[in-house]
PDB file of C-alpha atoms in Angstrom:
ATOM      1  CA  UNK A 546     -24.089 -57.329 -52.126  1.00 93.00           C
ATOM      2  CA  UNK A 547     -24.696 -56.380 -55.236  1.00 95.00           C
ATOM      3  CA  UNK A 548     -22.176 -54.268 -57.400  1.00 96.00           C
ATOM      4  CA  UNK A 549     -22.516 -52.313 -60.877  1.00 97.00           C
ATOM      5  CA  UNK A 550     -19.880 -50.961 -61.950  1.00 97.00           C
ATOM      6  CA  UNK A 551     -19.735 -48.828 -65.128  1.00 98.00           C
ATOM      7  CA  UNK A 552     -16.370 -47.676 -67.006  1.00 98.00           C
ATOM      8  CA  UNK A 553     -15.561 -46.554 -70.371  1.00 97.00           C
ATOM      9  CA  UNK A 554     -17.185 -43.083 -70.832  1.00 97.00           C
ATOM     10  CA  UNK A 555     -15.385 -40.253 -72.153  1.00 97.00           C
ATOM     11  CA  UNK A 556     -14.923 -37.309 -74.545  1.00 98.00           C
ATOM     12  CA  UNK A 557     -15.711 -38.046 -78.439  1.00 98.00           C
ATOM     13  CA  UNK A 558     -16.342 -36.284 -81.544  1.00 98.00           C
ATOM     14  CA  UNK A 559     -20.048 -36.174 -83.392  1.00 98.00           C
ATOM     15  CA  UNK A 560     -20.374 -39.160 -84.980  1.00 98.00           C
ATOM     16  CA  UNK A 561     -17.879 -40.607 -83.924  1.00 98.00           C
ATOM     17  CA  UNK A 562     -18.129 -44.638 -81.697  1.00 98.00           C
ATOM     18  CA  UNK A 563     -17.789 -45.047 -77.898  1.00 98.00           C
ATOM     19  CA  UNK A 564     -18.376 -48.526 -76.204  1.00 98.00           C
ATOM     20  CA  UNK A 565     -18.984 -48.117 -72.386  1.00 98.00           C
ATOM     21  CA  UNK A 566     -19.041 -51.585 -70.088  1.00 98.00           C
ATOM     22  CA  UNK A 567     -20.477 -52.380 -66.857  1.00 98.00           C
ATOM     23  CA  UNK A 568     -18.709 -55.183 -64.382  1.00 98.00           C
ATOM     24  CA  UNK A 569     -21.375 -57.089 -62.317  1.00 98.00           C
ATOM     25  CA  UNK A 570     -20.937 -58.853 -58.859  1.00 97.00           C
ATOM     26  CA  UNK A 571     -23.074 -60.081 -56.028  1.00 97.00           C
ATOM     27  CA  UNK A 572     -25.625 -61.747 -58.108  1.00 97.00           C
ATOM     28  CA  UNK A 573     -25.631 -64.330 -60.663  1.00 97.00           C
ATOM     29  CA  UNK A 574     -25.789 -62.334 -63.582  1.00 97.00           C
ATOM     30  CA  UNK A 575     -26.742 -64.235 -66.492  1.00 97.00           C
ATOM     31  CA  UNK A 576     -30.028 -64.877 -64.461  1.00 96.00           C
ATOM     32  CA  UNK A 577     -31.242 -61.318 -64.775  1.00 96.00           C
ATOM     33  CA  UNK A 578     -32.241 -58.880 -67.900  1.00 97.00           C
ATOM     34  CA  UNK A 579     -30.010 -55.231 -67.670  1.00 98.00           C
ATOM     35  CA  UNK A 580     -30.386 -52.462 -68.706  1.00 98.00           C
ATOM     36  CA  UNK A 581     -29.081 -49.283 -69.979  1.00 98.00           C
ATOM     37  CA  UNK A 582     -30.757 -45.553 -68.525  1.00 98.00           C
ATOM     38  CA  UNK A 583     -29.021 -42.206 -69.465  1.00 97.00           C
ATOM     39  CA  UNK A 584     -29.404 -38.975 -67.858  1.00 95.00           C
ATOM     40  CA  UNK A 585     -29.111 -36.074 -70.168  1.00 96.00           C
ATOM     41  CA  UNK A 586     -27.595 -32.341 -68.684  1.00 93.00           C
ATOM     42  CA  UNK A 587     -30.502 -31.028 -66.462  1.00 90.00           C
ATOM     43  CA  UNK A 588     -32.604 -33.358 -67.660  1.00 92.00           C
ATOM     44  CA  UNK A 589     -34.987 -36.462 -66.436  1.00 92.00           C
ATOM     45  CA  UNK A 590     -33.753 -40.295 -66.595  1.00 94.00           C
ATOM     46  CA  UNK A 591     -34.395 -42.128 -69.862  1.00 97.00           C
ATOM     47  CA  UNK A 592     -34.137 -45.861 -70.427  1.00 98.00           C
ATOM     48  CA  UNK A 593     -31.958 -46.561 -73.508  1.00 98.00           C
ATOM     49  CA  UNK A 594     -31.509 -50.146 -74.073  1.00 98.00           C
ATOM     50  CA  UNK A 595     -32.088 -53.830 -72.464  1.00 98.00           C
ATOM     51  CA  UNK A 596     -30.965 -56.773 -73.167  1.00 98.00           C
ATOM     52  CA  UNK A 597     -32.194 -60.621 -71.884  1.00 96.00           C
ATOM     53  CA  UNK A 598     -30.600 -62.327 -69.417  1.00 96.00           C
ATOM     54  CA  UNK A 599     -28.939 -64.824 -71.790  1.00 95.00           C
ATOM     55  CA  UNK A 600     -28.699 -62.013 -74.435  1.00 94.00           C
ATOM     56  CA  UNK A 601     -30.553 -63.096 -77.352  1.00 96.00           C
ATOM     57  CA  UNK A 602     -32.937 -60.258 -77.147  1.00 97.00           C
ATOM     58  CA  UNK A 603     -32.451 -56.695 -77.023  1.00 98.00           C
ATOM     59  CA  UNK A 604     -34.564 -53.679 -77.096  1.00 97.00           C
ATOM     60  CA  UNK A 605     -34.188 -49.753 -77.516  1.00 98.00           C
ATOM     61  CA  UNK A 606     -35.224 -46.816 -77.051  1.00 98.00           C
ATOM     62  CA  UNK A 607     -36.377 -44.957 -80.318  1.00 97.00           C
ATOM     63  CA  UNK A 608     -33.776 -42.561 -79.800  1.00 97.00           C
ATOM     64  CA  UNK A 609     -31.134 -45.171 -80.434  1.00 98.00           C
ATOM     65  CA  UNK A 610     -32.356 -47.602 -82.501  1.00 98.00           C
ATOM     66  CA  UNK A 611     -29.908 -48.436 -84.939  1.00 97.00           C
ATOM     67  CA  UNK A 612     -27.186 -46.852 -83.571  1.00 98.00           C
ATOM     68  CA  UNK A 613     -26.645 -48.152 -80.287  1.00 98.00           C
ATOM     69  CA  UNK A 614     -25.741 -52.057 -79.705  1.00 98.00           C
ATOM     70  CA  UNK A 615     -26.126 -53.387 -76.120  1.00 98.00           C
ATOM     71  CA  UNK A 616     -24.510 -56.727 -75.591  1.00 98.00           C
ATOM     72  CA  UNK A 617     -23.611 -59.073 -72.632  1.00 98.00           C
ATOM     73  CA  UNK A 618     -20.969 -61.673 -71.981  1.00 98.00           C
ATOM     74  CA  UNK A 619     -21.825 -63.938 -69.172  1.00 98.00           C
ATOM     75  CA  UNK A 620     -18.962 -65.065 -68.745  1.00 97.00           C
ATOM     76  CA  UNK A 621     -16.971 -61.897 -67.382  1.00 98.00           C
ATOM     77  CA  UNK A 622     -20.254 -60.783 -65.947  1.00 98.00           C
ATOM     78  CA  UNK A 623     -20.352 -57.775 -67.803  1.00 98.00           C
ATOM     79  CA  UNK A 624     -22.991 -55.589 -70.217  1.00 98.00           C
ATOM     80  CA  UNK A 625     -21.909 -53.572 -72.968  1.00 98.00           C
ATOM     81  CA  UNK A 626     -23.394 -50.199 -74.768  1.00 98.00           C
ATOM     82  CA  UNK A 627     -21.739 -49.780 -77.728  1.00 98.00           C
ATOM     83  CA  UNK A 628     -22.239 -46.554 -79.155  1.00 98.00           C
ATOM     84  CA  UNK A 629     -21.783 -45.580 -82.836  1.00 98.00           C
ATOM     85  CA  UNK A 630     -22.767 -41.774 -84.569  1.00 98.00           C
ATOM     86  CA  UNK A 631     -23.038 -40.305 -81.766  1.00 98.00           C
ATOM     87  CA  UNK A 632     -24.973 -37.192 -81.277  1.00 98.00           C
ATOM     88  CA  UNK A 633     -24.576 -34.288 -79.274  1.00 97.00           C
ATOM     89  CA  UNK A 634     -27.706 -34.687 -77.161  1.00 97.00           C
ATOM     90  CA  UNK A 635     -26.672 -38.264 -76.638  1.00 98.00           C
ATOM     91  CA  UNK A 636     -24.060 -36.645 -73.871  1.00 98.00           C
ATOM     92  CA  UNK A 637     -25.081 -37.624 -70.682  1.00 98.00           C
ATOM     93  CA  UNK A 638     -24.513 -40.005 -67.677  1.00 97.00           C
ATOM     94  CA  UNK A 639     -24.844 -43.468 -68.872  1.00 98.00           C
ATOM     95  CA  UNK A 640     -26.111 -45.656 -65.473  1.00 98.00           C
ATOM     96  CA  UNK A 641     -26.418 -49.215 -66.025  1.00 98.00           C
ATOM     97  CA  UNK A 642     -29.253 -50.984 -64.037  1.00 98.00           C
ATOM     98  CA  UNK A 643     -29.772 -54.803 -62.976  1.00 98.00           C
ATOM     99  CA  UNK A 644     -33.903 -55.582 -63.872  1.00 97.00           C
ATOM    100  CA  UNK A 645     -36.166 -57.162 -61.687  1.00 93.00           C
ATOM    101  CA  UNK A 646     -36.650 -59.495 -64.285  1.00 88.00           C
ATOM    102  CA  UNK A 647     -37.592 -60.370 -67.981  1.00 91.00           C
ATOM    103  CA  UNK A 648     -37.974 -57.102 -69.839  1.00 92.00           C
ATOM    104  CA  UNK A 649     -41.151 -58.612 -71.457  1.00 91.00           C
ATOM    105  CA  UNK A 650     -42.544 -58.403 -67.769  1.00 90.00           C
ATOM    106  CA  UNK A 651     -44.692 -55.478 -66.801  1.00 87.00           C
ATOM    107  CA  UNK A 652     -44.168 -56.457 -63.530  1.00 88.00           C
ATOM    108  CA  UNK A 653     -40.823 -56.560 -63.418  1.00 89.00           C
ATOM    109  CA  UNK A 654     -39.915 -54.128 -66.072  1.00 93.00           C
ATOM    110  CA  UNK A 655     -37.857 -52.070 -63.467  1.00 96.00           C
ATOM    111  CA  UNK A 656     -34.778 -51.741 -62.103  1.00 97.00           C
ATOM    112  CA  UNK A 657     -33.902 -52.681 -58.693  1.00 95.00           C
ATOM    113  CA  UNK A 658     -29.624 -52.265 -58.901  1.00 97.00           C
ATOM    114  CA  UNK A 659     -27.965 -49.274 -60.177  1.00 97.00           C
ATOM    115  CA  UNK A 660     -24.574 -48.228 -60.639  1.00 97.00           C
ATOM    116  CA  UNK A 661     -22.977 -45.116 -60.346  1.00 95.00           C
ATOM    117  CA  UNK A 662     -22.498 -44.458 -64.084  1.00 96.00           C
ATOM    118  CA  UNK A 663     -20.217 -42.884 -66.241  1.00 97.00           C
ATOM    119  CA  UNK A 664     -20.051 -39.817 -68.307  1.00 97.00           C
ATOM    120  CA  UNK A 665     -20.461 -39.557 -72.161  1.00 98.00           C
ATOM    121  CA  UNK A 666     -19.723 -36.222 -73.746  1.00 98.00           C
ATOM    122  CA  UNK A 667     -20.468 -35.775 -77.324  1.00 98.00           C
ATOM    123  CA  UNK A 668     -18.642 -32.181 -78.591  1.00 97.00           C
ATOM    124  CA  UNK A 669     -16.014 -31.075 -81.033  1.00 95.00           C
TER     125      UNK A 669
ATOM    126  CA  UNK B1204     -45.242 -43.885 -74.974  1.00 95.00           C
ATOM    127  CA  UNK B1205     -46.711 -43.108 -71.480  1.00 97.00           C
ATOM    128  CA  UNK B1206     -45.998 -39.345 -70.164  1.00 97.00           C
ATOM    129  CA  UNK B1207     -45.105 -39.549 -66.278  1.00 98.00           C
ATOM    130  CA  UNK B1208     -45.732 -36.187 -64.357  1.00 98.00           C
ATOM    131  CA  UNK B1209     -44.448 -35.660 -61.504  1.00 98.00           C
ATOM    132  CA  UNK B1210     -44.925 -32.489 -58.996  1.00 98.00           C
ATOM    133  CA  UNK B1211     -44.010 -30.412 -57.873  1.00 97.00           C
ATOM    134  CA  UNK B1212     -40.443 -30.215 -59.626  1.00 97.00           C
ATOM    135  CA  UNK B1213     -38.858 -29.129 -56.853  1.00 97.00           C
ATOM    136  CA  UNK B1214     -39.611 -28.323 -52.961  1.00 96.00           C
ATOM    137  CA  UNK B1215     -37.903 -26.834 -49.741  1.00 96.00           C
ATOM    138  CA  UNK B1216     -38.959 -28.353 -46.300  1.00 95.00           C
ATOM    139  CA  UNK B1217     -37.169 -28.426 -43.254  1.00 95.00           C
ATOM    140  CA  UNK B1218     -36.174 -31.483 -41.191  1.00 95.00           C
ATOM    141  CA  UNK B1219     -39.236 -33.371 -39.365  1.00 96.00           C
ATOM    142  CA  UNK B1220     -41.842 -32.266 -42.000  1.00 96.00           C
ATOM    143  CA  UNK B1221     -44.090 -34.138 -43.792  1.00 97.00           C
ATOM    144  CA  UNK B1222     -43.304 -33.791 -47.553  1.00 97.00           C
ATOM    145  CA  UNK B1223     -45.890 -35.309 -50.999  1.00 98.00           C
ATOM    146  CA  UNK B1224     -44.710 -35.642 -54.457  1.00 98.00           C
ATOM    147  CA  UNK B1225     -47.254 -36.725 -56.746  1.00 98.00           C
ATOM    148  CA  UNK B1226     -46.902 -38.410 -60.202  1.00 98.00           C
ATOM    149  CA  UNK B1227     -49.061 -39.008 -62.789  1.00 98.00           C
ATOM    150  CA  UNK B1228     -49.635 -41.021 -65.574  1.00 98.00           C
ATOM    151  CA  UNK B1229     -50.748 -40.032 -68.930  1.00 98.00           C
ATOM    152  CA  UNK B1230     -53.293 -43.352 -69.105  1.00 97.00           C
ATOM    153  CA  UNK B1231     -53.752 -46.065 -66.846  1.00 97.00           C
ATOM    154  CA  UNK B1232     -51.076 -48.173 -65.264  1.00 97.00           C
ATOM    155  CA  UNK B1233     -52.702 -49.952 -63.031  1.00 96.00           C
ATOM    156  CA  UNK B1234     -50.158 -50.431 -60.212  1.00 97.00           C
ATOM    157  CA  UNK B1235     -46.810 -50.884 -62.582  1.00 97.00           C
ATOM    158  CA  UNK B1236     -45.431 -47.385 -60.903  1.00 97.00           C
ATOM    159  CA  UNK B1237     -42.175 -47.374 -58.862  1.00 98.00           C
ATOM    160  CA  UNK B1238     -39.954 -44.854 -57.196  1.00 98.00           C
ATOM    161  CA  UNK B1239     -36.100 -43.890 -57.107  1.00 98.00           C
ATOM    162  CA  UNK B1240     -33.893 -42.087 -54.652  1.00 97.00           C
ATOM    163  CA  UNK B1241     -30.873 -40.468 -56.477  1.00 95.00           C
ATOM    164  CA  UNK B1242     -28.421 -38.830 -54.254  1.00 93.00           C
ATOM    165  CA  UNK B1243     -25.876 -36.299 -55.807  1.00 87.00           C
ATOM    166  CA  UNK B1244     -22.822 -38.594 -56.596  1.00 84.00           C
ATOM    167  CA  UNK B1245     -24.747 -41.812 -55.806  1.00 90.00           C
ATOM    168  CA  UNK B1246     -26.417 -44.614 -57.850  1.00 90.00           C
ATOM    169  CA  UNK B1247     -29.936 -44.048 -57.996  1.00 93.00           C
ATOM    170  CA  UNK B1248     -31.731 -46.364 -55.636  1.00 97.00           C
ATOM    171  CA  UNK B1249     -35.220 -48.158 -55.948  1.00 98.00           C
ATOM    172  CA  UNK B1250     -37.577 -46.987 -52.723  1.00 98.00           C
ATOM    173  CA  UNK B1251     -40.741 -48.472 -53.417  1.00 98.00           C
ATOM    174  CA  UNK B1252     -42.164 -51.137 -56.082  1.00 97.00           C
ATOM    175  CA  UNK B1253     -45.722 -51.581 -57.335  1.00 97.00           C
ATOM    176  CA  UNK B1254     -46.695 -48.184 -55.753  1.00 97.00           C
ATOM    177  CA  UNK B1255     -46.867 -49.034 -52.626  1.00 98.00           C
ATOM    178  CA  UNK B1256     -44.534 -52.064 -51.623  1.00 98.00           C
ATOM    179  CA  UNK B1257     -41.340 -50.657 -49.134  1.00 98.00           C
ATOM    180  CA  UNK B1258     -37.940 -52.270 -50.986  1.00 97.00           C
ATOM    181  CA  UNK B1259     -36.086 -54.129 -48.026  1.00 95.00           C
ATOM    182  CA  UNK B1260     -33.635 -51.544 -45.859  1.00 95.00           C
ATOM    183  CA  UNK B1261     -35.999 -48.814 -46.810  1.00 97.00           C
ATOM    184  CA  UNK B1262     -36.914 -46.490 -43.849  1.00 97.00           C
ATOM    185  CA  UNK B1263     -40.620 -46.854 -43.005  1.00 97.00           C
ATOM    186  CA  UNK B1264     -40.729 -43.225 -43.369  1.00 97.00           C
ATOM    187  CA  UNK B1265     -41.387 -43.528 -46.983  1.00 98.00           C
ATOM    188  CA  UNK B1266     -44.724 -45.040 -48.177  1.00 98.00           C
ATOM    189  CA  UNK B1267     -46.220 -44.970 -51.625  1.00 98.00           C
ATOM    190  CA  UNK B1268     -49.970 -45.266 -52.962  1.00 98.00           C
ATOM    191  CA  UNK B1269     -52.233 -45.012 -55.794  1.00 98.00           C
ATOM    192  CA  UNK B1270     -53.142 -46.837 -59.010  1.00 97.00           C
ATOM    193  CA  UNK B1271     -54.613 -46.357 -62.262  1.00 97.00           C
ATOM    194  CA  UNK B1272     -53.329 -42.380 -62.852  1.00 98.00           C
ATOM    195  CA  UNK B1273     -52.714 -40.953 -59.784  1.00 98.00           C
ATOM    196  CA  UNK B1274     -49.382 -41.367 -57.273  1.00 98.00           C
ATOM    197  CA  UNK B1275     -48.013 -40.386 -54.634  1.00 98.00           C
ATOM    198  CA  UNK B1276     -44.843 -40.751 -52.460  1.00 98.00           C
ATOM    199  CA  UNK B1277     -44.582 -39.243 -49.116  1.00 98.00           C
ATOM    200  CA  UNK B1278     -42.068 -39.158 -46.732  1.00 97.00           C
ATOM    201  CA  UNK B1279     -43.602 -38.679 -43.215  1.00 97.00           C
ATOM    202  CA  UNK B1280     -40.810 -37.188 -41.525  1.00 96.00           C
ATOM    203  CA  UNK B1281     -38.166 -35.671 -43.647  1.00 96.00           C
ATOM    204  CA  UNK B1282     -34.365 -36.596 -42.110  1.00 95.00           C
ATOM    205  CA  UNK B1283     -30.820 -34.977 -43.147  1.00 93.00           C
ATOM    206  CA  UNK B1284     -30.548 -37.657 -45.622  1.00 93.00           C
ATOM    207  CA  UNK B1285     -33.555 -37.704 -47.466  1.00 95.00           C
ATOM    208  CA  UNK B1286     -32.785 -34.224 -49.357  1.00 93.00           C
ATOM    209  CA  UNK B1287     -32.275 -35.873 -53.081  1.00 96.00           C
ATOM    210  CA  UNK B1288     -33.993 -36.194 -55.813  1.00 96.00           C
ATOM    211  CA  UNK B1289     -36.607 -38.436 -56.571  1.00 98.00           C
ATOM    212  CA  UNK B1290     -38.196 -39.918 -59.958  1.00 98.00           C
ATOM    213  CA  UNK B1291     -41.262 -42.057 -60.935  1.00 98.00           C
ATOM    214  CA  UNK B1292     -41.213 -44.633 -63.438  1.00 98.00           C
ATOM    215  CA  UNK B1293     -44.031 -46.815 -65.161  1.00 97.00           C
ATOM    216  CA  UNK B1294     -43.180 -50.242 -66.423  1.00 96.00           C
ATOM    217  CA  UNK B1295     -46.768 -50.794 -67.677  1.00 96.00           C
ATOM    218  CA  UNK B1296     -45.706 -50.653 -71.225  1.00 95.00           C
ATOM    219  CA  UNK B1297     -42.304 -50.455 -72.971  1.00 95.00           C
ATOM    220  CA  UNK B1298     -40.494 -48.003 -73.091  1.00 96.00           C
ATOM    221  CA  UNK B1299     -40.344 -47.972 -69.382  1.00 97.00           C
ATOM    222  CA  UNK B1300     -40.407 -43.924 -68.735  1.00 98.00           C
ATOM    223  CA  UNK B1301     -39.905 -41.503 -65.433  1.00 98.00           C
ATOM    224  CA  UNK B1302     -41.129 -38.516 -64.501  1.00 97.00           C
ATOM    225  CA  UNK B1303     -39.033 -35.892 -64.941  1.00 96.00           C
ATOM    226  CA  UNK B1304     -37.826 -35.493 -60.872  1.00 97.00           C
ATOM    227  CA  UNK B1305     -38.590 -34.038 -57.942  1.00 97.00           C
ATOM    228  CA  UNK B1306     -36.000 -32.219 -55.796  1.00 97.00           C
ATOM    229  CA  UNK B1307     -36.219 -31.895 -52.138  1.00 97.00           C
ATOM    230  CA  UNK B1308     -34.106 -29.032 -50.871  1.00 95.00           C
ATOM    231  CA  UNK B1309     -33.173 -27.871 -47.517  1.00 86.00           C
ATOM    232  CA  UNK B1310     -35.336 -24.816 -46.585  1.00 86.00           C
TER     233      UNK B1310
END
């Protein structure tokens, strides 16, 4: 069965740096793109940030380009978000999501595995 | 970036009815549309792929259709466990983006 589970959220200051994680099992990970989807306070979902299977490519959302940094290691089977300057409307739930496949893929530019997330707030 | 709508934003039904939520795109995505379950507390959870394929373990209550613009997801007999919210998303072009939710209710 696959299992996503996401750690690392937490209380920080505006502009201040927060890197959340995600552990994957049930799947052989470095097979599969992930990615990173956020859901703000009342709000819809928003995809943030992917990253290829064997993580030499990574894409973003405009809202965090150059800010955000999404990584992988393959080895511990787990993805990274790390998050620098961070804004106040950058608090919400931070879900991290297995994709069908290669993010280049409109047919399998979706996400089929979610975890539960974990919650970024962004205050003084 | 492609605009998903979905509608309405939210709904009350009651147990054994018949419930629509339409989504639609702001151009042409031919069938690159999928839906989500999220449950309060709960990782979201994918329902139906390429607008209209059931995801395995998926009641056969659900069903999806459309293409091009117009979507819809209906759920033909609405159980206990169904009241959630539920989102669209086109992968057609990146960004991937979702509606903005639908929330069934209890009436």
């Amino acid at each position: 069965e696959v299992e996503l589970l996401e750690s690392g959220g937490g209380l920080v200051q505006p502009g201040g740096s927060l890197r959340v994680s995600c552990a994957a099992s049930g799947f052989t990970f470095g097979s599969y793109a992930m990615s990173w989807v956020r859901q703000a306070p009342g709000k819809g979902l928003e995809w943030v940030s992917a990253v290829s299977g064997g993580g030499a490519s990574a894409y973003y959302a405009d809202s965090v380009k150059g800010r955000f940094i999404i990584s992988r290691d393959n080895s511990k089977n787990t993805l990274y978000l790390q998050m620098d300057s961070l804004r106040a409307e950058d608090t919400a739930v931070y879900y991290c999501a297995k994709m069908s496949g290669p993010f280049t893929s409109s047919s399998k530019r979706y996400f089929d595995c979610w975890g539960q997330g974990t919650l970024v707030t962004v205050s003084s | 970036d492609i605009q998903m709508t979905q509608s309405p934003s939210s709904l009350s039904a009651s147990v054994g009815d018949r419930v629509t939520i339409t989504c639609r795109a702001s151009q042409s995505i031919s069938s690159y549309l999928y839906w989500y379950q999220r449950i309060s507390g709960k990782a979201p959870k994918l329902l139906i792929s390429a607008a209209s394929s059931l995801q395995s373990g998926v009641p056969s209550r659900f069903s999806g259709s459309g293409s091009g613009t117009d979507f819809t997801l209906t759920i033909s007999s609405l159980q206990p466990e169904d009241f959630a919210t539920y989102y669209c998303q086109q992968s057609y072009s990146n960004p991937p983006t979702f509606g903005q939710g639908t929330k069934v209710e209890i009436k």
